[in-house]
PDB file of C-alpha atoms in Angstrom:
ATOM      1  CA  LEU A   1       0.000   0.000   0.000  1.00 86.00           C
ATOM      2  CA  LEU A   2       2.840   2.406   0.744  1.00 90.00           C
ATOM      3  CA  ALA A   3       5.197   1.324  -2.047  1.00 89.00           C
ATOM      4  CA  LYS A   4       6.051   3.974  -4.624  1.00 90.00           C
ATOM      5  CA  GLY A   5       8.283   1.975  -6.957  1.00 84.00           C
ATOM      6  CA  LYS A   6       7.354   1.638 -10.617  1.00 87.00           C
ATOM      7  CA  TYR A   7       7.879  -2.110 -10.939  1.00 90.00           C
ATOM      8  CA  PRO A   8       6.095  -4.808  -8.877  1.00 88.00           C
ATOM      9  CA  SER A   9       9.335  -6.803  -8.815  1.00 89.00           C
ATOM     10  CA  GLN A  10      10.826  -4.076  -6.607  1.00 87.00           C
ATOM     11  CA  ASN A  11       7.788  -3.308  -4.473  1.00 86.00           C
ATOM     12  CA  GLY A  12       6.104  -4.697  -1.388  1.00 82.00           C
ATOM     13  CA  ILE A  13       7.578  -7.990  -0.247  1.00 82.00           C
ATOM     14  CA  ASN A  14       9.908  -8.216  -3.236  1.00 87.00           C
ATOM     15  CA  THR A  15      13.001  -7.147  -1.343  1.00 88.00           C
ATOM     16  CA  LYS A  16      16.248  -8.816  -0.344  1.00 88.00           C
ATOM     17  CA  TRP A  17      15.565 -11.677   2.020  1.00 84.00           C
ATOM     18  CA  ASP A  18      17.537 -10.397   5.022  1.00 84.00           C
ATOM     19  CA  PHE A  19      15.384  -7.247   4.927  1.00 90.00           C
ATOM     20  CA  ILE A  20      11.960  -8.671   4.151  1.00 89.00           C
ATOM     21  CA  GLU A  21      10.790  -9.247   7.738  1.00 91.00           C
ATOM     22  CA  LEU A  22      11.648  -5.731   8.934  1.00 94.00           C
ATOM     23  CA  PRO A  23       8.469  -3.904   7.791  1.00 92.00           C
ATOM     24  CA  SER A  24       6.112  -6.417   9.425  1.00 91.00           C
ATOM     25  CA  GLN A  25       8.114  -7.196  12.571  1.00 93.00           C
ATOM     26  CA  LEU A  26       8.496  -3.484  13.264  1.00 96.00           C
ATOM     27  CA  GLN A  27       4.738  -3.135  13.732  1.00 94.00           C
ATOM     28  CA  GLU A  28       4.771  -5.627  16.610  1.00 94.00           C
ATOM     29  CA  ASN A  29       6.677  -3.172  18.819  1.00 96.00           C
ATOM     30  CA  TRP A  30       3.632  -0.975  19.390  1.00 96.00           C
ATOM     31  CA  VAL A  31       1.382  -3.702  20.767  1.00 93.00           C
ATOM     32  CA  LEU A  32       2.964  -3.975  24.216  1.00 90.00           C
ATOM     33  CA  GLN A  33       3.458  -0.276  24.851  1.00 94.00           C
ATOM     34  CA  LYS A  34       1.323   0.931  27.757  1.00 93.00           C
ATOM     35  CA  GLU A  35       0.141   3.901  25.726  1.00 93.00           C
ATOM     36  CA  VAL A  36      -1.236   1.494  23.113  1.00 94.00           C
ATOM     37  CA  LEU A  37      -2.485  -1.205  25.470  1.00 93.00           C
ATOM     38  CA  THR A  38      -4.766   1.244  27.249  1.00 93.00           C
ATOM     39  CA  THR A  39      -6.613   1.848  23.971  1.00 93.00           C
ATOM     40  CA  PHE A  40      -7.744  -1.748  23.490  1.00 93.00           C
ATOM     41  CA  ALA A  41      -6.848  -3.948  26.494  1.00 93.00           C
ATOM     42  CA  GLN A  42     -10.252  -3.445  28.072  1.00 94.00           C
ATOM     43  CA  HIS A  43     -12.892  -5.679  29.617  1.00 95.00           C
ATOM     44  CA  TRP A  44     -15.377  -6.671  26.945  1.00 94.00           C
ATOM     45  CA  GLN A  45     -18.391  -5.885  29.156  1.00 96.00           C
ATOM     46  CA  THR A  46     -17.397  -3.049  31.480  1.00 95.00           C
ATOM     47  CA  GLY A  47     -14.814  -1.315  29.306  1.00 94.00           C
ATOM     48  CA  GLU A  48     -12.442  -1.245  32.277  1.00 96.00           C
ATOM     49  CA  THR A  49      -8.804  -0.993  31.222  1.00 95.00           C
ATOM     50  CA  LEU A  50      -6.477  -3.859  32.102  1.00 93.00           C
ATOM     51  CA  PRO A  51      -5.141  -3.205  35.636  1.00 94.00           C
ATOM     52  CA  ASP A  52      -1.657  -1.731  35.691  1.00 94.00           C
ATOM     53  CA  ASP A  53      -0.105  -4.700  37.503  1.00 96.00           C
ATOM     54  CA  LEU A  54      -1.372  -7.142  34.880  1.00 94.00           C
ATOM     55  CA  MET A  55      -0.322  -4.778  32.125  1.00 94.00           C
ATOM     56  CA  GLN A  56       3.219  -4.649  33.496  1.00 94.00           C
ATOM     57  CA  LYS A  57       3.298  -8.450  33.729  1.00 94.00           C
ATOM     58  CA  ALA A  58       2.253  -8.743  30.080  1.00 91.00           C
ATOM     59  CA  ILE A  59       4.968  -6.287  29.061  1.00 91.00           C
ATOM     60  CA  LYS A  60       7.660  -8.025  31.116  1.00 92.00           C
ATOM     61  CA  LEU A  61       6.645 -11.427  29.777  1.00 93.00           C
ATOM     62  CA  GLU A  62       7.924 -10.321  26.383  1.00 91.00           C
ATOM     63  CA  THR A  63      11.507 -10.406  27.667  1.00 94.00           C
ATOM     64  CA  PHE A  64      11.159 -13.663  29.617  1.00 95.00           C
ATOM     65  CA  ASN A  65      13.805 -16.175  28.519  1.00 95.00           C
ATOM     66  CA  ALA A  66      15.175 -13.635  26.022  1.00 95.00           C
ATOM     67  CA  GLY A  67      18.701 -15.010  26.304  1.00 94.00           C
ATOM     68  CA  TYR A  68      17.546 -18.584  25.730  1.00 93.00           C
ATOM     69  CA  ASN A  69      15.300 -17.631  22.819  1.00 93.00           C
ATOM     70  CA  GLY A  70      18.086 -15.651  21.184  1.00 93.00           C
ATOM     71  CA  MET A  71      20.504 -18.560  21.493  1.00 93.00           C
ATOM     72  CA  ARG A  72      17.910 -20.964  20.095  1.00 91.00           C
ATOM     73  CA  MET A  73      17.323 -18.822  17.011  1.00 92.00           C
ATOM     74  CA  THR A  74      21.061 -18.396  16.545  1.00 93.00           C
ATOM     75  CA  PHE A  75      21.574 -22.149  16.743  1.00 93.00           C
ATOM     76  CA  LEU A  76      18.793 -22.843  14.236  1.00 92.00           C
ATOM     77  CA  SER A  77      20.077 -20.134  11.892  1.00 93.00           C
ATOM     78  CA  ARG A  78      23.585 -21.556  11.956  1.00 94.00           C
ATOM     79  CA  LEU A  79      22.248 -25.088  11.509  1.00 94.00           C
ATOM     80  CA  ASP A  80      20.199 -23.963   8.517  1.00 93.00           C
ATOM     81  CA  MET A  81      23.205 -22.275   6.932  1.00 93.00           C
ATOM     82  CA  ALA A  82      25.492 -25.229   7.689  1.00 94.00           C
ATOM     83  CA  TRP A  83      23.262 -27.639   5.762  1.00 93.00           C
ATOM     84  CA  HIS A  84      23.283 -25.413   2.697  1.00 92.00           C
ATOM     85  CA  ASP A  85      26.970 -24.607   2.897  1.00 93.00           C
ATOM     86  CA  ALA A  86      28.234 -28.165   3.375  1.00 94.00           C
ATOM     87  CA  ASP A  87      29.390 -30.709   0.839  1.00 94.00           C
ATOM     88  CA  PRO A  88      26.668 -33.403   1.064  1.00 92.00           C
ATOM     89  CA  SER A  89      29.183 -36.160   0.438  1.00 93.00           C
ATOM     90  CA  SER A  90      31.025 -35.167   3.622  1.00 92.00           C
ATOM     91  CA  ILE A  91      27.969 -35.731   5.864  1.00 93.00           C
ATOM     92  CA  LYS A  92      27.895 -39.284   7.120  1.00 93.00           C
ATOM     93  CA  ASN A  93      25.771 -38.859  10.240  1.00 93.00           C
ATOM     94  CA  VAL A  94      23.066 -36.267  10.912  1.00 92.00           C
ATOM     95  CA  GLU A  95      23.547 -36.358  14.689  1.00 91.00           C
ATOM     96  CA  ASP A  96      27.302 -35.759  14.417  1.00 92.00           C
ATOM     97  CA  PHE A  97      26.811 -32.976  11.883  1.00 94.00           C
ATOM     98  CA  GLU A  98      24.260 -31.236  14.090  1.00 93.00           C
ATOM     99  CA  ASP A  99      26.359 -31.716  17.220  1.00 92.00           C
ATOM    100  CA  LYS A 100      29.170 -29.622  15.756  1.00 91.00           C
ATOM    101  CA  ILE A 101      26.777 -26.688  15.314  1.00 92.00           C
ATOM    102  CA  ARG A 102      25.315 -27.220  18.775  1.00 91.00           C
ATOM    103  CA  LYS A 103      28.725 -27.043  20.446  1.00 90.00           C
ATOM    104  CA  ALA A 104      29.423 -23.706  18.740  1.00 89.00           C
ATOM    105  CA  SER A 105      26.023 -22.182  19.523  1.00 87.00           C
ATOM    106  CA  TRP A 106      24.492 -23.824  22.576  1.00 87.00           C
ATOM    107  CA  ILE A 107      25.203 -24.300  26.281  1.00 85.00           C
ATOM    108  CA  PHE A 108      22.772 -27.132  26.991  1.00 84.00           C
ATOM    109  CA  PRO A 109      23.353 -30.836  26.339  1.00 82.00           C
ATOM    110  CA  ALA A 110      21.522 -32.481  23.462  1.00 80.00           C
ATOM    111  CA  ASP A 111      17.992 -33.485  24.435  1.00 80.00           C
ATOM    112  CA  GLY A 112      17.985 -36.638  22.325  1.00 79.00           C
ATOM    113  CA  SER A 113      16.104 -35.154  19.378  1.00 82.00           C
ATOM    114  CA  VAL A 114      17.464 -34.198  15.968  1.00 87.00           C
ATOM    115  CA  LYS A 115      16.359 -30.685  15.104  1.00 88.00           C
ATOM    116  CA  SER A 116      17.214 -31.030  11.422  1.00 88.00           C
ATOM    117  CA  THR A 117      14.353 -33.471  10.839  1.00 85.00           C
ATOM    118  CA  SER A 118      11.691 -31.306  12.479  1.00 84.00           C
ATOM    119  CA  PHE A 119      12.867 -27.777  11.658  1.00 84.00           C
ATOM    120  CA  ASP A 120      10.992 -27.280   8.396  1.00 81.00           C
ATOM    121  CA  HIS A 121      12.544 -23.887   7.597  1.00 82.00           C
ATOM    122  CA  ILE A 122      15.779 -25.660   6.689  1.00 81.00           C
ATOM    123  CA  PHE A 123      14.252 -27.243   3.588  1.00 80.00           C
ATOM    124  CA  ALA A 124      11.243 -25.002   3.200  1.00 69.00           C
ATOM    125  CA  GLY A 125      11.226 -25.079  -0.596  1.00 58.00           C
ATOM    126  CA  GLY A 126       8.750 -22.541  -1.887  1.00 53.00           C
ATOM    127  CA  ALA A 127       8.744 -20.611   1.381  1.00 61.00           C
ATOM    128  CA  ASN A 128      12.250 -19.347   0.484  1.00 72.00           C
ATOM    129  CA  TYR A 129      13.634 -19.618   4.007  1.00 80.00           C
ATOM    130  CA  SER A 130      16.183 -22.264   3.083  1.00 83.00           C
ATOM    131  CA  ALA A 131      19.544 -20.728   4.055  1.00 87.00           C
ATOM    132  CA  GLY A 132      17.547 -17.682   5.123  1.00 87.00           C
ATOM    133  CA  TYR A 133      16.217 -18.375   8.605  1.00 89.00           C
ATOM    134  CA  TYR A 134      18.740 -15.891  10.014  1.00 91.00           C
ATOM    135  CA  SER A 135      16.684 -13.114   8.429  1.00 90.00           C
ATOM    136  CA  TYR A 136      14.188 -13.292  11.306  1.00 90.00           C
ATOM    137  CA  LYS A 137      16.910 -12.510  13.846  1.00 93.00           C
ATOM    138  CA  TRP A 138      18.564  -9.831  11.746  1.00 94.00           C
ATOM    139  CA  ALA A 139      15.165  -8.199  11.194  1.00 94.00           C
ATOM    140  CA  GLU A 140      14.756  -8.090  14.991  1.00 95.00           C
ATOM    141  CA  VAL A 141      17.981  -6.091  15.202  1.00 96.00           C
ATOM    142  CA  LEU A 142      16.749  -3.665  12.550  1.00 97.00           C
ATOM    143  CA  ASP A 143      13.229  -3.228  13.919  1.00 97.00           C
ATOM    144  CA  ALA A 144      14.428  -2.795  17.510  1.00 97.00           C
ATOM    145  CA  ASP A 145      16.834  -0.104  16.360  1.00 98.00           C
ATOM    146  CA  ILE A 146      14.239   1.769  14.310  1.00 98.00           C
ATOM    147  CA  PHE A 147      11.626   1.550  17.051  1.00 97.00           C
ATOM    148  CA  GLU A 148      13.987   3.329  19.432  1.00 96.00           C
ATOM    149  CA  SER A 149      13.402   6.422  17.282  1.00 97.00           C
ATOM    150  CA  PHE A 150       9.716   6.217  18.173  1.00 97.00           C
ATOM    151  CA  ARG A 151      10.531   5.595  21.820  1.00 94.00           C
ATOM    152  CA  ASP A 152      12.638   8.766  21.743  1.00 95.00           C
ATOM    153  CA  ASN A 153      10.338  10.983  19.671  1.00 96.00           C
ATOM    154  CA  GLY A 154       6.893   9.613  20.511  1.00 96.00           C
ATOM    155  CA  LEU A 155       5.005   6.490  19.431  1.00 97.00           C
ATOM    156  CA  TYR A 156       2.950   8.539  16.988  1.00 96.00           C
ATOM    157  CA  ASP A 157       5.453  11.239  16.107  1.00 98.00           C
ATOM    158  CA  ALA A 158       4.439  12.415  12.628  1.00 97.00           C
ATOM    159  CA  ALA A 159       7.919  13.361  11.435  1.00 98.00           C
ATOM    160  CA  THR A 160       9.433  10.008  12.439  1.00 98.00           C
ATOM    161  CA  ALA A 161       6.502   8.123  10.914  1.00 97.00           C
ATOM    162  CA  LYS A 162       6.796  10.048   7.654  1.00 97.00           C
ATOM    163  CA  LYS A 163      10.503   9.282   7.463  1.00 97.00           C
ATOM    164  CA  LEU A 164       9.776   5.598   8.034  1.00 97.00           C
ATOM    165  CA  ARG A 165       7.094   5.588   5.352  1.00 96.00           C
ATOM    166  CA  ASP A 166       9.250   7.467   2.833  1.00 96.00           C
ATOM    167  CA  THR A 167      12.241   5.151   3.316  1.00 95.00           C
ATOM    168  CA  ILE A 168      11.533   1.600   4.479  1.00 94.00           C
ATOM    169  CA  TYR A 169       7.980   1.253   3.172  1.00 94.00           C
ATOM    170  CA  ALA A 170       7.916   3.420   0.057  1.00 94.00           C
ATOM    171  CA  LYS A 171      11.226   2.527  -1.569  1.00 93.00           C
ATOM    172  CA  GLY A 172      11.225  -1.262  -1.173  1.00 88.00           C
ATOM    173  CA  ALA A 173      13.910  -2.852  -3.310  1.00 89.00           C
ATOM    174  CA  THR A 174      14.555   0.207  -5.439  1.00 91.00           C
ATOM    175  CA  ILE A 175      17.487   1.048  -3.134  1.00 92.00           C
ATOM    176  CA  GLU A 176      19.864  -1.259  -1.290  1.00 93.00           C
ATOM    177  CA  PRO A 177      18.442  -2.133   2.169  1.00 93.00           C
ATOM    178  CA  ASP A 178      21.500  -0.918   4.071  1.00 94.00           C
ATOM    179  CA  GLU A 179      21.195   2.458   2.344  1.00 96.00           C
ATOM    180  CA  LEU A 180      17.504   2.663   3.243  1.00 95.00           C
ATOM    181  CA  PHE A 181      18.302   1.924   6.868  1.00 97.00           C
ATOM    182  CA  LYS A 182      21.017   4.589   6.945  1.00 97.00           C
ATOM    183  CA  GLU A 183      18.578   7.039   5.358  1.00 97.00           C
ATOM    184  CA  MET A 184      16.072   6.279   8.110  1.00 97.00           C
ATOM    185  CA  LYS A 185      18.450   6.260  11.091  1.00 97.00           C
ATOM    186  CA  GLY A 186      21.392   8.297   9.822  1.00 96.00           C
ATOM    187  CA  ARG A 187      23.833   5.472  10.575  1.00 97.00           C
ATOM    188  CA  ALA A 188      24.409   1.728  10.322  1.00 97.00           C
ATOM    189  CA  PRO A 189      22.345  -0.656  12.500  1.00 97.00           C
ATOM    190  CA  ASP A 190      23.227  -0.930  16.188  1.00 97.00           C
ATOM    191  CA  PRO A 191      22.956  -4.611  17.257  1.00 95.00           C
ATOM    192  CA  ASP A 192      22.766  -3.559  20.907  1.00 97.00           C
ATOM    193  CA  ALA A 193      19.288  -2.137  20.246  1.00 97.00           C
ATOM    194  CA  LEU A 194      17.915  -5.686  20.295  1.00 96.00           C
ATOM    195  CA  PHE A 195      19.659  -6.483  23.575  1.00 96.00           C
ATOM    196  CA  ARG A 196      18.220  -3.305  25.094  1.00 96.00           C
ATOM    197  CA  ARG A 197      14.706  -4.242  24.030  1.00 95.00           C
ATOM    198  CA  GLU A 198      15.145  -7.736  25.438  1.00 95.00           C
ATOM    199  CA  GLY A 199      16.337  -6.395  28.776  1.00 94.00           C
ATOM    200  CA  LEU A 200      19.825  -7.841  28.315  1.00 95.00           C
ATOM    201  CA  LEU A 201      21.367  -4.352  28.288  1.00 95.00           C
ATOM    202  CA  PRO A 202      20.242  -1.171  30.084  1.00 93.00           C
ATOM    203  CA  PRO A 203      17.834   1.074  28.141  1.00 86.00           C
ATOM    204  CA  LYS A 204      19.377   3.751  25.975  1.00 76.00           C
ATOM    205  CA  LYS A 205      18.888   7.288  27.187  1.00 72.00           C
ATOM    206  CA  PRO A 206      16.662   9.399  24.904  1.00 58.00           C
ATOM    207  CA  HIS A 207      18.539  10.780  21.885  1.00 55.00           C
ATOM    208  CA  GLU A 208      21.680   8.927  22.870  1.00 58.00           C
ATOM    209  CA  GLY A 209      23.721   7.792  19.877  1.00 52.00           C
ATOM    210  CA  ALA A 210      24.570   4.244  18.919  1.00 46.00           C
ATOM    211  CA  ALA A 211      26.694   2.270  21.302  1.00 44.00           C
ATOM    212  CA  PRO A 212      30.402   2.441  20.509  1.00 41.00           C
ATOM    213  CA  SER A 213      31.604  -0.386  18.336  1.00 40.00           C
ATOM    214  CA  ARG A 214      33.098  -3.289  20.197  1.00 44.00           C
ATOM    215  CA  PRO A 215      36.685  -4.317  19.511  1.00 41.00           C
ATOM    216  CA  LYS A 216      36.990  -7.215  17.093  1.00 44.00           C
ATOM    217  CA  PRO A 217      38.063 -10.499  18.704  1.00 42.00           C
ATOM    218  CA  PRO A 218      41.559 -11.686  17.835  1.00 44.00           C
ATOM    219  CA  GLN A 219      41.743 -13.936  14.799  1.00 44.00           C
ATOM    220  CA  PRO A 220      42.851 -17.529  15.411  1.00 38.00           C
TER     221      PRO A 220
END
């Protein structure tokens, strides 16, 4: 609806795959804001707004197990990519192949199940998420970062909303996604924005810039 590109092949959902989830996932941020909840979280008969203590519990529940959930998605993303990056003739045992990815991405022992046989995104065929499951997690980084602009300027700030519409939603695939993001935020994505939203890092002060880049780990 908001796309302004000339060609359908560069409009709407026809974008690069590690960018495609951003427009939709971004919308989810508003749902658990108190300012928004008070407009619809009401008793169906009396119209009474959800009590503040229950509202706070619902908001906090969103960050419950955030560390575990992040690790799980990272593990599945790396497993997905490993299957598509490997030489099939080198894989003799599914359990052993999966165990190598688990050791690099997980802190819990194997639970006896093989994720590769039940995780349908790995070989999703027409769904296009084969070797692309990571896009969900990367989109979380992007949407958390962009939403901080609304947290700073106001959930319904017209200027911020117009900038979002004119960049992310209107231009689609007519411009490289990283350029669109920089046009929206004025800089590259800040991965710490996701950790702040998940409660794994302290909240950013209003109008505070991106966190300083972390030093690169030494190369083996």
